[in-house]
Coordinates of C-alpha atoms in Angstrom, one line a residue:
X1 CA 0.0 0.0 0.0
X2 CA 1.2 3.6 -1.0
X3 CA 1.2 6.2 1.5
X4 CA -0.4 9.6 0.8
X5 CA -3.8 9.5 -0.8
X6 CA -5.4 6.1 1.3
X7 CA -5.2 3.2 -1.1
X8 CA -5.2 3.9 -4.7
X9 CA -8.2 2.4 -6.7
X10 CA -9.6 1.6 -9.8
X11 CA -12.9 0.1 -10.0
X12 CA -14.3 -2.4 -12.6
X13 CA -17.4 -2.4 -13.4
X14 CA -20.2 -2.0 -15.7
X15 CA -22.5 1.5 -16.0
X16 CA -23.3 1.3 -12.4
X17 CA -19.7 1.5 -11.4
X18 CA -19.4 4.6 -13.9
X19 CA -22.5 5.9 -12.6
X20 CA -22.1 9.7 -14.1
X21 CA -18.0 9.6 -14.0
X22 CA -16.1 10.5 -16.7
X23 CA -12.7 8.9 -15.3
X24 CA -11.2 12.0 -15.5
X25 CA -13.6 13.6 -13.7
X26 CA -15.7 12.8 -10.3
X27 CA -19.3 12.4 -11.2
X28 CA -22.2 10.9 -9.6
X29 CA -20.8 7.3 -8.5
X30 CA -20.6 4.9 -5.8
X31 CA -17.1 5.6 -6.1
X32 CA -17.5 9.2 -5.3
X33 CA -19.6 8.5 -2.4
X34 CA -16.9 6.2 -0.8
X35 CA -14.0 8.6 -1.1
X36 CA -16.0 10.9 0.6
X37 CA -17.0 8.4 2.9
X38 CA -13.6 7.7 3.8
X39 CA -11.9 10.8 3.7
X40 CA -10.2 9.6 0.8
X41 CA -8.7 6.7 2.4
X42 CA -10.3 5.1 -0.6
X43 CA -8.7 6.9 -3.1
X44 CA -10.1 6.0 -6.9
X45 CA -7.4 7.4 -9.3
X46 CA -9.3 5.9 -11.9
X47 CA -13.2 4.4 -13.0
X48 CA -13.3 1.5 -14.6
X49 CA -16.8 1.4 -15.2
X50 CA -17.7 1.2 -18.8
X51 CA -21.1 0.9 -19.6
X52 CA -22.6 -1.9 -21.2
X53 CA -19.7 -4.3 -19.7
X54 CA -19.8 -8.1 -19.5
X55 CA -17.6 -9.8 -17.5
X56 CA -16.0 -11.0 -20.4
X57 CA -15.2 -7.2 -21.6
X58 CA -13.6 -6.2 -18.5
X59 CA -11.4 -9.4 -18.6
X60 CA -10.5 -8.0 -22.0
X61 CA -9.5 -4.4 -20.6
X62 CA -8.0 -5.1 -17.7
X63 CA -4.6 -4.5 -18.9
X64 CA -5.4 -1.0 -20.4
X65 CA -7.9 0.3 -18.1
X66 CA -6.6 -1.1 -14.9
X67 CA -2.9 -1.6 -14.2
X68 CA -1.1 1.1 -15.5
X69 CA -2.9 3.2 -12.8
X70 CA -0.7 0.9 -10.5
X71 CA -3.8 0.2 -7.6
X72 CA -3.7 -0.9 -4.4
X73 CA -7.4 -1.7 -4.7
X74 CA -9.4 -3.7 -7.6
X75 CA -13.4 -3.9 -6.6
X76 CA -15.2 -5.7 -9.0
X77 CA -18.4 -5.0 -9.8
X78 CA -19.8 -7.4 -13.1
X79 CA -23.1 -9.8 -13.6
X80 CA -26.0 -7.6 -14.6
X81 CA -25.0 -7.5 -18.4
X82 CA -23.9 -11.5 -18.3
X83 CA -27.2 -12.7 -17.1
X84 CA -29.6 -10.2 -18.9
X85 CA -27.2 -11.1 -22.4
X86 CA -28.0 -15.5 -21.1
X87 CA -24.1 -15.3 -20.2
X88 CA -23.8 -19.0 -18.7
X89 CA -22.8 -19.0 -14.9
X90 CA -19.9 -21.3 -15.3
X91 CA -18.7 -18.4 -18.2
X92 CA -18.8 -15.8 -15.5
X93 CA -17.1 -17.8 -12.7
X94 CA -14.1 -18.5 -15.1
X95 CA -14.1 -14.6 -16.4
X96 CA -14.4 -13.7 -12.2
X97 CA -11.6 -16.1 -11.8
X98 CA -9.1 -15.0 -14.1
X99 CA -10.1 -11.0 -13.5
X100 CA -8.6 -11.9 -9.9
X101 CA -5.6 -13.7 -11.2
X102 CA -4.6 -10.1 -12.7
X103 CA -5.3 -8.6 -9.8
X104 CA -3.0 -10.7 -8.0
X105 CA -0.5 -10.4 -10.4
X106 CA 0.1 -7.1 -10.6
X107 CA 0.0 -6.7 -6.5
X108 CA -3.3 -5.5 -6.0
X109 CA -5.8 -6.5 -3.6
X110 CA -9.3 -7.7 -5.3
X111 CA -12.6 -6.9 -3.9
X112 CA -16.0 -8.7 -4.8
X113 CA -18.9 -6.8 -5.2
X114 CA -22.5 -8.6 -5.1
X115 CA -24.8 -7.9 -7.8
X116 CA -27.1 -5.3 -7.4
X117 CA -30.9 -5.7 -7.6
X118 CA -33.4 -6.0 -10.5
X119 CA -36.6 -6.8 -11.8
X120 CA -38.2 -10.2 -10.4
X121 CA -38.8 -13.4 -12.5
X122 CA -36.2 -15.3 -13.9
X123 CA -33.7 -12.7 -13.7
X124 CA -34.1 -12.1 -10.3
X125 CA -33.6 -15.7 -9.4
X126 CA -30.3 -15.9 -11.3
X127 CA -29.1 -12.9 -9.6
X128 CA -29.7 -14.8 -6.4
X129 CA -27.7 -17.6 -7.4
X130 CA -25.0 -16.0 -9.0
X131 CA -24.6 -13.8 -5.4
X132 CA -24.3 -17.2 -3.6
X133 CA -21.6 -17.9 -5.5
X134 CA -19.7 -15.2 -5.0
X135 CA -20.3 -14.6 -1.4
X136 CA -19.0 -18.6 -1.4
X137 CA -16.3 -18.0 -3.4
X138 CA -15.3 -14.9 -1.7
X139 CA -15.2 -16.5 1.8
X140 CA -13.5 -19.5 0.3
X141 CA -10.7 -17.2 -0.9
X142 CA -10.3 -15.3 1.6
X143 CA -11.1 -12.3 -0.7
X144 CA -13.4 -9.3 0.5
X145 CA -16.9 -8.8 -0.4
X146 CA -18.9 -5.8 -0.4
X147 CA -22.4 -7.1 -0.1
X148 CA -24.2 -4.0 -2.4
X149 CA -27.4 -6.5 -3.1
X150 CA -28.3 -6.8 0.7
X151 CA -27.8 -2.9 0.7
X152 CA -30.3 -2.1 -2.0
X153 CA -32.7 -4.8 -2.0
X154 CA -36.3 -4.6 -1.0
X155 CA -36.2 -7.7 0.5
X156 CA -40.3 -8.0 -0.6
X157 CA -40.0 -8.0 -4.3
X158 CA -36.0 -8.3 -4.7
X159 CA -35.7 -5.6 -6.5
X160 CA -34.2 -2.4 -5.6
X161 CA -35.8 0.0 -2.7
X162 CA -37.9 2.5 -4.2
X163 CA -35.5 4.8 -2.2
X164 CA -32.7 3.5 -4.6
X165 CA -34.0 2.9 -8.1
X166 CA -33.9 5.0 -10.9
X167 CA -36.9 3.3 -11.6
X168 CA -35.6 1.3 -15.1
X169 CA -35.3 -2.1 -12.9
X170 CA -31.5 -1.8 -13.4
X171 CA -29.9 1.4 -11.9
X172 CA -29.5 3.0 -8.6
X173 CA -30.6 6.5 -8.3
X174 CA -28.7 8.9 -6.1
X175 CA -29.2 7.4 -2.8
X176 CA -28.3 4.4 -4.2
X177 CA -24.8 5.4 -4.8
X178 CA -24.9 7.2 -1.4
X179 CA -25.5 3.8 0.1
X180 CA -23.6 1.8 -1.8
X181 CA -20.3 4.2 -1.2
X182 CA -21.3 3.7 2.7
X183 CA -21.3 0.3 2.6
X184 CA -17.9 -0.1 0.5
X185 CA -16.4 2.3 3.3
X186 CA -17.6 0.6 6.0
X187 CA -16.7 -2.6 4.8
X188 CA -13.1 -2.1 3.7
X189 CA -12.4 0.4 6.8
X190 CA -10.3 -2.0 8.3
X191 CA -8.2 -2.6 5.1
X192 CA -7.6 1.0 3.3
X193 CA -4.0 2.6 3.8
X194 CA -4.1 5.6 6.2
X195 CA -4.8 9.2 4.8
X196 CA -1.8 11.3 5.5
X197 CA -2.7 13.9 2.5
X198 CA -0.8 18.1 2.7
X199 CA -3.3 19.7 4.8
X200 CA -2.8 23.8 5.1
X201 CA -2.0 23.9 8.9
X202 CA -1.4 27.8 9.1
X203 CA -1.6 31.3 6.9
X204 CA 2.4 30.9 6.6
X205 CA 2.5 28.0 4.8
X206 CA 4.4 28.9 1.3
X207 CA 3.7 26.0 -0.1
X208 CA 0.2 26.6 -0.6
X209 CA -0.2 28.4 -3.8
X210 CA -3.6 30.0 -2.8
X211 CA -0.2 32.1 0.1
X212 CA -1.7 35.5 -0.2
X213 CA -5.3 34.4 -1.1
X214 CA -7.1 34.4 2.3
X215 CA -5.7 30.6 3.4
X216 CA -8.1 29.0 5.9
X217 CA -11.1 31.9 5.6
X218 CA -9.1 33.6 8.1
X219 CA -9.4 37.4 5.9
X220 CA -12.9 37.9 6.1
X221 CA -15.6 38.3 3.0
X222 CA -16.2 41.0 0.6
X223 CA -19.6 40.8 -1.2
X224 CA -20.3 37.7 -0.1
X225 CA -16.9 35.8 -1.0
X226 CA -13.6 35.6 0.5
X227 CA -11.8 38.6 0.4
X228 CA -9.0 38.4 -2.4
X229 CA -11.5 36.2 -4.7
X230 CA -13.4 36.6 -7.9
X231 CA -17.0 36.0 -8.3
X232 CA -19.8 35.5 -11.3
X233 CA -23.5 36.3 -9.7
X234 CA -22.2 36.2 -6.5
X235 CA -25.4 38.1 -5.6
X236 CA -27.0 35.1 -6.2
X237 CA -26.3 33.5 -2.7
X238 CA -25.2 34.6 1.3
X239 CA -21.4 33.9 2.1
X240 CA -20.7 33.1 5.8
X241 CA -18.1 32.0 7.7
X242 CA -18.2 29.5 10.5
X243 CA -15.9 29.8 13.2
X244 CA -15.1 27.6 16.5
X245 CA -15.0 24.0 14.7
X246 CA -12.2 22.3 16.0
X247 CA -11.8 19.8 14.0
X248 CA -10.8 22.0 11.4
X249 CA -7.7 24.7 10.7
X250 CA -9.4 28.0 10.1
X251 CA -12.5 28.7 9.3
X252 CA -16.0 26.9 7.0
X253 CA -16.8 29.2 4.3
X254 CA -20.4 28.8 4.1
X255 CA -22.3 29.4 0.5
X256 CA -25.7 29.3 1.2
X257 CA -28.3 29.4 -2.1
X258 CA -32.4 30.1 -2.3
X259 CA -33.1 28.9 -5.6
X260 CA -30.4 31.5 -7.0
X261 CA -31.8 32.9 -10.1
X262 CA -28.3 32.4 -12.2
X263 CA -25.4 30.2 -12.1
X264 CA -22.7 30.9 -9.3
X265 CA -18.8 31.2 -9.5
X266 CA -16.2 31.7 -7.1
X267 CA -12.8 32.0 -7.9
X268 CA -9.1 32.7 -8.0
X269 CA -7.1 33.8 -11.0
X270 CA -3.5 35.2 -11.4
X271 CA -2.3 32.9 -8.9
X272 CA 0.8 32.7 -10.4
X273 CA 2.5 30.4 -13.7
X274 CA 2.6 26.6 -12.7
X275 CA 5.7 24.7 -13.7
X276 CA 5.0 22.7 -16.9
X277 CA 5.0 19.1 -16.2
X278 CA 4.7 19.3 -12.4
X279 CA 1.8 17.5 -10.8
X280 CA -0.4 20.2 -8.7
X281 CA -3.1 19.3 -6.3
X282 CA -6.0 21.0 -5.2
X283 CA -7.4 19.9 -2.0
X284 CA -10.0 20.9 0.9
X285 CA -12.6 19.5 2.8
X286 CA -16.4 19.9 1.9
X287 CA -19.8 19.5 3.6
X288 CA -22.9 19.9 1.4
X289 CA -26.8 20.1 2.3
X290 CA -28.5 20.8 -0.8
X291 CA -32.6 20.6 -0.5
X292 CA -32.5 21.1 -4.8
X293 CA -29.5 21.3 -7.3
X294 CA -31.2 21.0 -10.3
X295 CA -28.5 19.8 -12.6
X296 CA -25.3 20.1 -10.5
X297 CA -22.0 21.7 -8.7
X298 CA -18.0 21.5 -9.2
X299 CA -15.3 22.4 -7.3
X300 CA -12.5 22.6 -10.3
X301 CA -8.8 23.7 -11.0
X302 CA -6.8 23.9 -13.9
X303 CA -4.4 25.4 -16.0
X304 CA -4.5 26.7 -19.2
X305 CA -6.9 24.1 -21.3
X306 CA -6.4 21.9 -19.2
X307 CA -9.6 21.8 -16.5
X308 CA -9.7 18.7 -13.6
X309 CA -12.9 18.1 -11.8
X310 CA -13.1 17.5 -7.9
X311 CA -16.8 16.7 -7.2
X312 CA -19.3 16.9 -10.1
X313 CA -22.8 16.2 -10.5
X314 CA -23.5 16.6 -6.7
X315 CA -27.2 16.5 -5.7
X316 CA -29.1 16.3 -3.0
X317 CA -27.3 13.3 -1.0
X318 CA -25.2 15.1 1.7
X319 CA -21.2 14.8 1.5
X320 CA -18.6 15.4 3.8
X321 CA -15.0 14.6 3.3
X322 CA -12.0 15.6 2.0
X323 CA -11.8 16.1 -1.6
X324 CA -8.3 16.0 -3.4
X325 CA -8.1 17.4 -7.4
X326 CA -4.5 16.3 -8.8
X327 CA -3.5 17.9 -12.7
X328 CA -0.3 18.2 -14.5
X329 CA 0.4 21.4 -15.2
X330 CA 0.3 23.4 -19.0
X331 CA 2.3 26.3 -18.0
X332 CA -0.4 28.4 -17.6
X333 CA -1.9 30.3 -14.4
X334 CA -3.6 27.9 -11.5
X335 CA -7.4 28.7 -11.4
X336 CA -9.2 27.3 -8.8
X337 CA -13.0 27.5 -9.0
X338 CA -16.4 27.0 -7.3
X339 CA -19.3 26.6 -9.9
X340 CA -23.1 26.2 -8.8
X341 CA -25.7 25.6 -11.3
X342 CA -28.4 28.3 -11.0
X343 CA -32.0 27.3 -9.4
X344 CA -29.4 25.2 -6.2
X345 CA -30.8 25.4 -2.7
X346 CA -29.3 24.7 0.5
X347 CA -25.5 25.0 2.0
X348 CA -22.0 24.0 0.4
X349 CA -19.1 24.6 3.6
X350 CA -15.5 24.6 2.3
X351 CA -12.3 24.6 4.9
X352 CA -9.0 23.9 4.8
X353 CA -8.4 24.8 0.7
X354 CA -5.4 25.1 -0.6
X355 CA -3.2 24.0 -4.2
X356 CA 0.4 21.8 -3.2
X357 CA 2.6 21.3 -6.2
X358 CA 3.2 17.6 -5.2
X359 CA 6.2 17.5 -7.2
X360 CA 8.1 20.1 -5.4
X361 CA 7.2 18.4 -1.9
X362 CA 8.7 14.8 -3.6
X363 CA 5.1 12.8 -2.9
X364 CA 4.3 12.9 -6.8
X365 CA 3.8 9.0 -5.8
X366 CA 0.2 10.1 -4.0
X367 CA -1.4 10.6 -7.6

């Protein structure tokens, strides 16, 4: 196991592992959820989910789409599209099998995921026997499981709870991958590497690059934002700061949005030129309690074309976590951002937010 950034990740799966994730960025997914969960200890550098995926097709993939990331951490998620395609169990045993073998080989650790609920019937009942075999196999093996059926299933109909479903009989909704990122973190809490990310400890710190930009909330807010920061429609929401948490350095910087009539941007520019080629993070912690966010939120930095994503297509399930955003750098200035989608309602709290170039502090080995 790396230290740094928990134990890195990279999850197999079908659509519901890529949920709304783009790989690159950090959409709505049970992966998502269990970062969060975690505090990052889980740290995904990478989804594997493609949708559509048989086990067969992520056997196939496995050496493009999983190992050069170098994981710690393999979960496997596979089974819907084998048994609604007539895949024959003894097919995806063998294609399970061998999927572990090359998690193994490369020095990974393999987790076994159970498949999720469905629409009753005939389908239903071979879900049920293909999750005996892999909670049998995985005990056999001495290989976690993360039980995601028994998490999601209404137990009455064997299909999803209608707290969970999306409502086409084969996807989680966004509770659903609020669950099912609480139950991966629960269950591999004992297991995941210990978190031991740059976290901005004091305004003095020069190796923050957001030095001179109100580190830790500590300088107040003008018109609603931190002072030294940008804004778009800023008028569009109350900024607060929250003060006395212990837990925290500094201070919560509360945005807090009644239906806000146009989208919302907080930001940072002229930070300075990154060096070209060195890794940059941006990291922080976030707490979100969003009543509505009709389409969603970002917290995003980049440089130059070149844009990263650090929580995307955030709803109404509550986070709270640490988030950490790591980009190579163009050459170009370090913009961090905030960006709400207009009609949001409810509270984002940021702390602790600050840009490391990881390359300079020699723990390039994080990301």
């Amino acid at each position: 196991m790396l230290n740094g950034v928990g134990s890195r990740a990279v999850p197999l799966g079908d659509s519901t592992t890529k949920g709304s994730d783009n790989n690159l960025g950090r959409g709505l997914s049970w992966p998502l959820f269990a970062s969060l969960a975690t505090n990052e200890a889980f740290h995904y550098v990478a989804n594997a989910g493609v949708s559509g995926n048989t086990s067969a097709m992520m056997l196939a993939r496995f050496d493009t789409d999983v190992t050069p990331h170098h994981p710690d951490l393999v979960p496997i998620l596979a089974g819907v599209n084998d048994i609604n395609g007539s895949v024959p169990l003894a097919t995806f045993q063998a294609n399970i099998i061998a999927i572990i073998a090359k998690v193994k080989a490369i020095g990974a650790r393999p987790v076994l995921c159970t498949i999720t609920p469905g629409a009753p019937g005939a389908v239903g009942l071979a879900r049920s026997v293909w999750n005996a075999w892999l909670r049998g196999y995985a005990a056999s093996q001495r290989i976690i499981l993360v039980d995601f059926y028994s998490a999601l299933v209404d137990p009455a109909t064997g299909n999803y709870l209608a707290a969970y479903s999306s409502g086409d009989d084969v996807h989680p909704r966004e509770a659903g991958y609020a669950i099912m990122g609480a139950t991966f973190a629960a269950t591999l809490a004992p297991f995941l590497s210990p978190v031991s990310v740059p976290v901005l400890g004091d305004v003095a710190d020069t190796s923050n690059y957001l030095q001179g930009a109100n580190p830790l909330w500590l300088g107040g807010l003008t018109d609603n934002v931190p002072t030294g920061w940008g804004n778009v429609n800023g008028n569009s929401m109350t900024g607060s700061l929250i003060t006395g948490d212990p837990t925290i350095h500094g201070s919560w910087y509360r945005m807090t949005f009644a239906a806000s009539a146009a989208d919302v941007t907080i930001n940072k520019s002229l930070l300075g030129v990154g060096i070209t080629g060195h890794t940059y993070a941006f990291t922080g912690r976030i707490k979100t309690a969003l009543s509505v966010c009709p389409n969603s939120f970002y917290l995003q930095c980049g440089t130059g074309a070149v844009t990263e994503y650090a929580v995307g297509t955030a709803k109404t399930t509550p986070y709270s976590g640490r988030f950490w955003l790591s980009f190579v750098c163009g050459g170009a200035n370090l913009v961090p951002a905030i960006y709400v989608k207009a009609g949001t309602t409810g509270t984002i709290d940021l702390a602790e937010v600050a840009i490391f170039d990881v390359t300079a502090l020699g723990i390039d080995s994080m990301v």
